[in-house]
PDB file of C-alpha atoms in Angstrom:
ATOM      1  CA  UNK A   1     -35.495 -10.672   8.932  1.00  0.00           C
ATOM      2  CA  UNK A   2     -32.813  -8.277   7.147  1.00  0.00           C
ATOM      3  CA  UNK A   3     -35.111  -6.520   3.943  1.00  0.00           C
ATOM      4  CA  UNK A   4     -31.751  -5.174   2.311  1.00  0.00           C
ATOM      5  CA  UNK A   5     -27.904  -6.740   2.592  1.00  0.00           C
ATOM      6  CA  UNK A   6     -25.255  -4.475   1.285  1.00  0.00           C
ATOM      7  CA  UNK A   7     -22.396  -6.900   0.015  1.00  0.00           C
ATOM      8  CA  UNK A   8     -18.541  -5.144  -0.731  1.00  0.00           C
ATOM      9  CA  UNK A   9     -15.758  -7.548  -2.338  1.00  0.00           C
ATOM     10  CA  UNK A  10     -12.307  -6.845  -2.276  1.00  0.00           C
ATOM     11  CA  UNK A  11     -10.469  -4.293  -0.846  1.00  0.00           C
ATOM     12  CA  UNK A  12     -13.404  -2.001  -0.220  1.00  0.00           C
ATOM     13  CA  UNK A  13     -12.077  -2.224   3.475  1.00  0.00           C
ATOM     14  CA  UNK A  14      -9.878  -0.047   2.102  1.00  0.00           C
ATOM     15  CA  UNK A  15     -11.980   3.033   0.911  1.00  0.00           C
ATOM     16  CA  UNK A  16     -10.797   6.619   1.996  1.00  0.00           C
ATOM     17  CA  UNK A  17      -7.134   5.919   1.432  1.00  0.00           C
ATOM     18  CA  UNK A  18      -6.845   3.401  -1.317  1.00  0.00           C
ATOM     19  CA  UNK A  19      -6.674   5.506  -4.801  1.00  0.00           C
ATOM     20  CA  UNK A  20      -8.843   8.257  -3.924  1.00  0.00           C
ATOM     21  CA  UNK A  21      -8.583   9.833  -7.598  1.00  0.00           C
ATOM     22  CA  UNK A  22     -10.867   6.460  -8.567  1.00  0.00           C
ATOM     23  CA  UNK A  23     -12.721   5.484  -5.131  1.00  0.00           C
ATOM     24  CA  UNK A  24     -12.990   9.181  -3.262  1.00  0.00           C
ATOM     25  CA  UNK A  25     -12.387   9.665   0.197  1.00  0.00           C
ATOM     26  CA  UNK A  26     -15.471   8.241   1.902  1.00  0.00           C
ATOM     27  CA  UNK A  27     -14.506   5.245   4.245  1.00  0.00           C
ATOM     28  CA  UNK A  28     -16.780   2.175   4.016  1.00  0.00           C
ATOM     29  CA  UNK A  29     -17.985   3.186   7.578  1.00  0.00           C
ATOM     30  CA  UNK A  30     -18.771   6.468   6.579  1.00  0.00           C
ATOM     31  CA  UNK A  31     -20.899   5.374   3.494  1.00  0.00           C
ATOM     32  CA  UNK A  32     -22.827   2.262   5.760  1.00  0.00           C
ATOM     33  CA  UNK A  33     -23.831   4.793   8.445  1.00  0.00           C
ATOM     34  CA  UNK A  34     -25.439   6.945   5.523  1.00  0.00           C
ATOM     35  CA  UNK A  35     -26.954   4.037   4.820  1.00  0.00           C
ATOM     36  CA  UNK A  36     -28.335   3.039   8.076  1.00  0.00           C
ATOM     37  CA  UNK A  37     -29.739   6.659   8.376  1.00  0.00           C
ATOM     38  CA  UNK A  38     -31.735   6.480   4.863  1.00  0.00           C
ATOM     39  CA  UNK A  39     -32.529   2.654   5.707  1.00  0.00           C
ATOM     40  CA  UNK A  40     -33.870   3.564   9.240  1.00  0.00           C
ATOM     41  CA  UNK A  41     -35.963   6.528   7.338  1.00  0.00           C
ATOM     42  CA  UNK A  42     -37.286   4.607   4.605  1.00  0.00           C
ATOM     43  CA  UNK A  43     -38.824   1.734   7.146  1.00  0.00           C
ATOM     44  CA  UNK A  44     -36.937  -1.039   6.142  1.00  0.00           C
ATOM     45  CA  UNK A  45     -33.926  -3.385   7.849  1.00  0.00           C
ATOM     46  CA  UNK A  46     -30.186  -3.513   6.640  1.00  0.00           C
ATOM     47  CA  UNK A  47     -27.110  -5.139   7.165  1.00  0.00           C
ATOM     48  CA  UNK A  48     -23.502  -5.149   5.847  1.00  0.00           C
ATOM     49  CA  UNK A  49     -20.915  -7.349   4.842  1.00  0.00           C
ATOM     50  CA  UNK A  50     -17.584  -6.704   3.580  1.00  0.00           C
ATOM     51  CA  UNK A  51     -15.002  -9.554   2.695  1.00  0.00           C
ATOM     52  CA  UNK A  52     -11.926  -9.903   0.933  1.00  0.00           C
ATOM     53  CA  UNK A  53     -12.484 -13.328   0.233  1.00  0.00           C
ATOM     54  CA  UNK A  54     -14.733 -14.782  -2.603  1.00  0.00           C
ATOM     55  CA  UNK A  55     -16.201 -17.352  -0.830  1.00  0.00           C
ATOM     56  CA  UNK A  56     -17.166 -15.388   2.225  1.00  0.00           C
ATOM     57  CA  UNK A  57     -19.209 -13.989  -0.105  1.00  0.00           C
ATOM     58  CA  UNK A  58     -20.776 -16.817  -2.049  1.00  0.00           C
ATOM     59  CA  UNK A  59     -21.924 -17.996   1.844  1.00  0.00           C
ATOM     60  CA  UNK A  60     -23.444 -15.140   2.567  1.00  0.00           C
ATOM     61  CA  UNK A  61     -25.229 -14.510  -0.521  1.00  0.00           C
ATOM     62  CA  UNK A  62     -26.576 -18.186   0.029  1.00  0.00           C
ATOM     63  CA  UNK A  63     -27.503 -17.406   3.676  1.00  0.00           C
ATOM     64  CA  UNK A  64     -29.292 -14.400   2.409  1.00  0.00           C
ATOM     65  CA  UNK A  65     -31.798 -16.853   0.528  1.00  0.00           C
ATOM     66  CA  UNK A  66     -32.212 -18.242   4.163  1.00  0.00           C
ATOM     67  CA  UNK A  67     -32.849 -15.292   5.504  1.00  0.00           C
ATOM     68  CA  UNK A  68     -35.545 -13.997   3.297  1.00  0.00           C
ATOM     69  CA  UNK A  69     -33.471 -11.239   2.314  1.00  0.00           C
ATOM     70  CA  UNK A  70     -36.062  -9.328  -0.163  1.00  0.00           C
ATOM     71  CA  UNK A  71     -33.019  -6.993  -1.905  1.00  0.00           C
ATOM     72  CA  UNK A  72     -29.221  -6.605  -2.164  1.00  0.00           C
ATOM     73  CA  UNK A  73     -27.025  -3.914  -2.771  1.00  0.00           C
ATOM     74  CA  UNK A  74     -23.645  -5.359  -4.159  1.00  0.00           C
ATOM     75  CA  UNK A  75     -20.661  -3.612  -5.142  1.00  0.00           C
ATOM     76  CA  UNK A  76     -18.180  -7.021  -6.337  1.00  0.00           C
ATOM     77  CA  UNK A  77     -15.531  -5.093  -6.665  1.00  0.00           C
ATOM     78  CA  UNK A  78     -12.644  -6.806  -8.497  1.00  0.00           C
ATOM     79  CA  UNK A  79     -15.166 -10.480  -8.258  1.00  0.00           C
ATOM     80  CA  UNK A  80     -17.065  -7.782 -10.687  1.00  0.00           C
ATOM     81  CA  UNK A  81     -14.960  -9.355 -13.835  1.00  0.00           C
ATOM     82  CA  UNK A  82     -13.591 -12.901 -12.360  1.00  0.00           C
ATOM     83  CA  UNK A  83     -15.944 -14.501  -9.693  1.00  0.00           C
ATOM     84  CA  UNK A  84     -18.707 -16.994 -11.694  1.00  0.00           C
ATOM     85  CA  UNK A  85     -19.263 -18.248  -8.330  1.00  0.00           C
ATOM     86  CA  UNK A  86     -20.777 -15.108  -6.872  1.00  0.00           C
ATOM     87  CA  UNK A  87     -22.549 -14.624  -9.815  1.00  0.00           C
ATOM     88  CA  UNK A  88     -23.974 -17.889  -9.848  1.00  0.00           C
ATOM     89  CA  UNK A  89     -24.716 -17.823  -6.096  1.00  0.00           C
ATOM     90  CA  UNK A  90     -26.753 -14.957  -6.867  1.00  0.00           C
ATOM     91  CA  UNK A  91     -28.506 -16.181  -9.478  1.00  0.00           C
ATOM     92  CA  UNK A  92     -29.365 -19.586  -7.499  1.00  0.00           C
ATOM     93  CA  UNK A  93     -30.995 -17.425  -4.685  1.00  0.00           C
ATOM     94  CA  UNK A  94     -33.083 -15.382  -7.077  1.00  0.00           C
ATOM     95  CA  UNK A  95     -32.805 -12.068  -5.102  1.00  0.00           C
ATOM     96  CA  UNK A  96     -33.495  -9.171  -6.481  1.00  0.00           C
ATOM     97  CA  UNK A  97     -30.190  -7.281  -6.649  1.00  0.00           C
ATOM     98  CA  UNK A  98     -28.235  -3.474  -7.612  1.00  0.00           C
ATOM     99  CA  UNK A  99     -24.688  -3.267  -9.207  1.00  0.00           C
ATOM    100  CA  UNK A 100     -22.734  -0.367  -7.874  1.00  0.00           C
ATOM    101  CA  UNK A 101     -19.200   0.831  -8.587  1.00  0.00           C
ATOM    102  CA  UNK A 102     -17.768   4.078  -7.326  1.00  0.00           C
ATOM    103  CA  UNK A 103     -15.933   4.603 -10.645  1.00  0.00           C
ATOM    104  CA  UNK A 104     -16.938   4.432 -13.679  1.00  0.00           C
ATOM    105  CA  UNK A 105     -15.695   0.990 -14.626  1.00  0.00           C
ATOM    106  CA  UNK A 106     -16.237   1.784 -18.545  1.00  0.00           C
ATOM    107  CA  UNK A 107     -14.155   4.194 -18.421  1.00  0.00           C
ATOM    108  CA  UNK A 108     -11.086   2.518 -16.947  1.00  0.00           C
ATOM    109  CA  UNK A 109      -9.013  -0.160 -17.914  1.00  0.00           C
ATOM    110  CA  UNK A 110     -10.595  -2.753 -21.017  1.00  0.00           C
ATOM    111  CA  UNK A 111     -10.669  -5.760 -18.519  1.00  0.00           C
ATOM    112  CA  UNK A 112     -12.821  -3.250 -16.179  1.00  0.00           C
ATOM    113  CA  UNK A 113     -15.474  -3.223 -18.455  1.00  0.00           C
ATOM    114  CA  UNK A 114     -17.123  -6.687 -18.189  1.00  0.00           C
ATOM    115  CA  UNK A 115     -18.772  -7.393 -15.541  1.00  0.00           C
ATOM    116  CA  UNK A 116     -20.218 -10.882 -14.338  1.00  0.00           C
ATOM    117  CA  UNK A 117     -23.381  -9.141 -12.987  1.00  0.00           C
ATOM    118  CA  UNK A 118     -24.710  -6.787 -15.087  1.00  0.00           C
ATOM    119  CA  UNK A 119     -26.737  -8.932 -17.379  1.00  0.00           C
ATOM    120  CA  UNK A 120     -28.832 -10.343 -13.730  1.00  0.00           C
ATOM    121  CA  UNK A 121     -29.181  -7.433 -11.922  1.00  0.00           C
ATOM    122  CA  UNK A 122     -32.001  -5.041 -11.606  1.00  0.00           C
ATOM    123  CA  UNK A 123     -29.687  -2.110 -12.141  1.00  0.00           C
ATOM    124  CA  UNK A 124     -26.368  -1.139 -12.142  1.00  0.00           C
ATOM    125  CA  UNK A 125     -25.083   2.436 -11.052  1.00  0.00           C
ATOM    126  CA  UNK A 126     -21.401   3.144 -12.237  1.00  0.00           C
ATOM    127  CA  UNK A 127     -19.171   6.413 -11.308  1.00  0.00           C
ATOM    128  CA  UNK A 128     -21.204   8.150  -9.125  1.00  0.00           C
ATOM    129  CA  UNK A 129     -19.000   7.267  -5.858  1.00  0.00           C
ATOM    130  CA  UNK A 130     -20.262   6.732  -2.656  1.00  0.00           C
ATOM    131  CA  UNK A 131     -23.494   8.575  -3.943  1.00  0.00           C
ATOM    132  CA  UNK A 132     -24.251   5.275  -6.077  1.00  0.00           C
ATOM    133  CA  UNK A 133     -24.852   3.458  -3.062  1.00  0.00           C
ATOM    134  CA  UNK A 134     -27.299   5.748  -1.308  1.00  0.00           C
ATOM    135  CA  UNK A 135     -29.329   6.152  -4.954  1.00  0.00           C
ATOM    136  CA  UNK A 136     -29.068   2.079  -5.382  1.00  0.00           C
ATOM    137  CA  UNK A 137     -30.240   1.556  -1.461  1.00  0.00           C
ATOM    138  CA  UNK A 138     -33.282   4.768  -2.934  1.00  0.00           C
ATOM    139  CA  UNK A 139     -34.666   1.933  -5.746  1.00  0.00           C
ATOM    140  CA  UNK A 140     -34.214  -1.048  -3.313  1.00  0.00           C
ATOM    141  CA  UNK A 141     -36.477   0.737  -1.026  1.00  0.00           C
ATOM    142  CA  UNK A 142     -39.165   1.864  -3.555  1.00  0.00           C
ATOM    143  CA  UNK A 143     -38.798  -1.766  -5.497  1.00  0.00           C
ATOM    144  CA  UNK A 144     -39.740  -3.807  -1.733  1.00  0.00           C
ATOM    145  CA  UNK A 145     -42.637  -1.590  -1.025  1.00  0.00           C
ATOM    146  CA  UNK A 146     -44.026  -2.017  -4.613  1.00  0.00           C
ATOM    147  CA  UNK A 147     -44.080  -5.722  -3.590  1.00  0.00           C
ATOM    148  CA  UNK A 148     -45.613  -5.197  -0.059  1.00  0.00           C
ATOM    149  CA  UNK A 149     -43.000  -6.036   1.630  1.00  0.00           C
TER     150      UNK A 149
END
């Protein structure tokens, strides 16, 4: 049993080189072995999943209920402002989730400021870069021992 999934949409891949003024220079593999460290240290299991493609992500969110995933870390990327599906995959599975975003999407471009997940999740960190992910992965960990998990 996996007690935290960390889910990246689109382009994340990417991270390091793709518009570092917005997304900084960490690499995705960078960030999820900073991760791993503070998972390993706080007791608890994680995995990661990146995907370009929406319905990779709609699966695994549904395999997640499956799995008795208790928490998930999800930056949607761009999905963050089109994908209902993900959305309502998440909401079907009822697992407890974080919003993060490297940037600060309210302070970018107007179609950057709605997001799809916001209103379901337990949190959502914004423009805090890779930092937002460690801090989000913090709150999961304090949030599944409060449960006894």
């Amino acid at each position: 049993m996996t007690d935290i999934l960390v889910l990246n949409g689109p382009n994340l891949n990417l991270l390091g080189s793709r518009e570092p003024d917005h997304y900084g220079r960490d690499t995705l593999e960078s960030i999820n072995t900073r991760l791993q460290a503070l998972a390993k240290a706080g007791g608890v299991s994680i995995e990661f999943f990146q995907s370009n493609a929406e319905h990779e992500l709609v699966t695994r969110v549904q395999k997640a209920m499956q799995d008795k995933v208790a928490f998930i870390v999800i930056n949607p990327a761009g999905f963050t402002h089109t994908s209902v599906a993900l959305r309502d995959a998440l909401a079907a599975t009822g697992i407890p989730f974080i919003e993060v975003h490297l940037s600060n999407i309210h302070a970018r471009e107007a179609f950057r400021k709605h997001s799809y997940f916001s209103d379901l999740a337990r949190g959502v960190i914004s423009g805090l870069g890779a930092t937002g992910y460690e801090l989000a992965l913090q709150a999961a960990i304090q949030q599944i021992k409060a449960q006894g998990k």
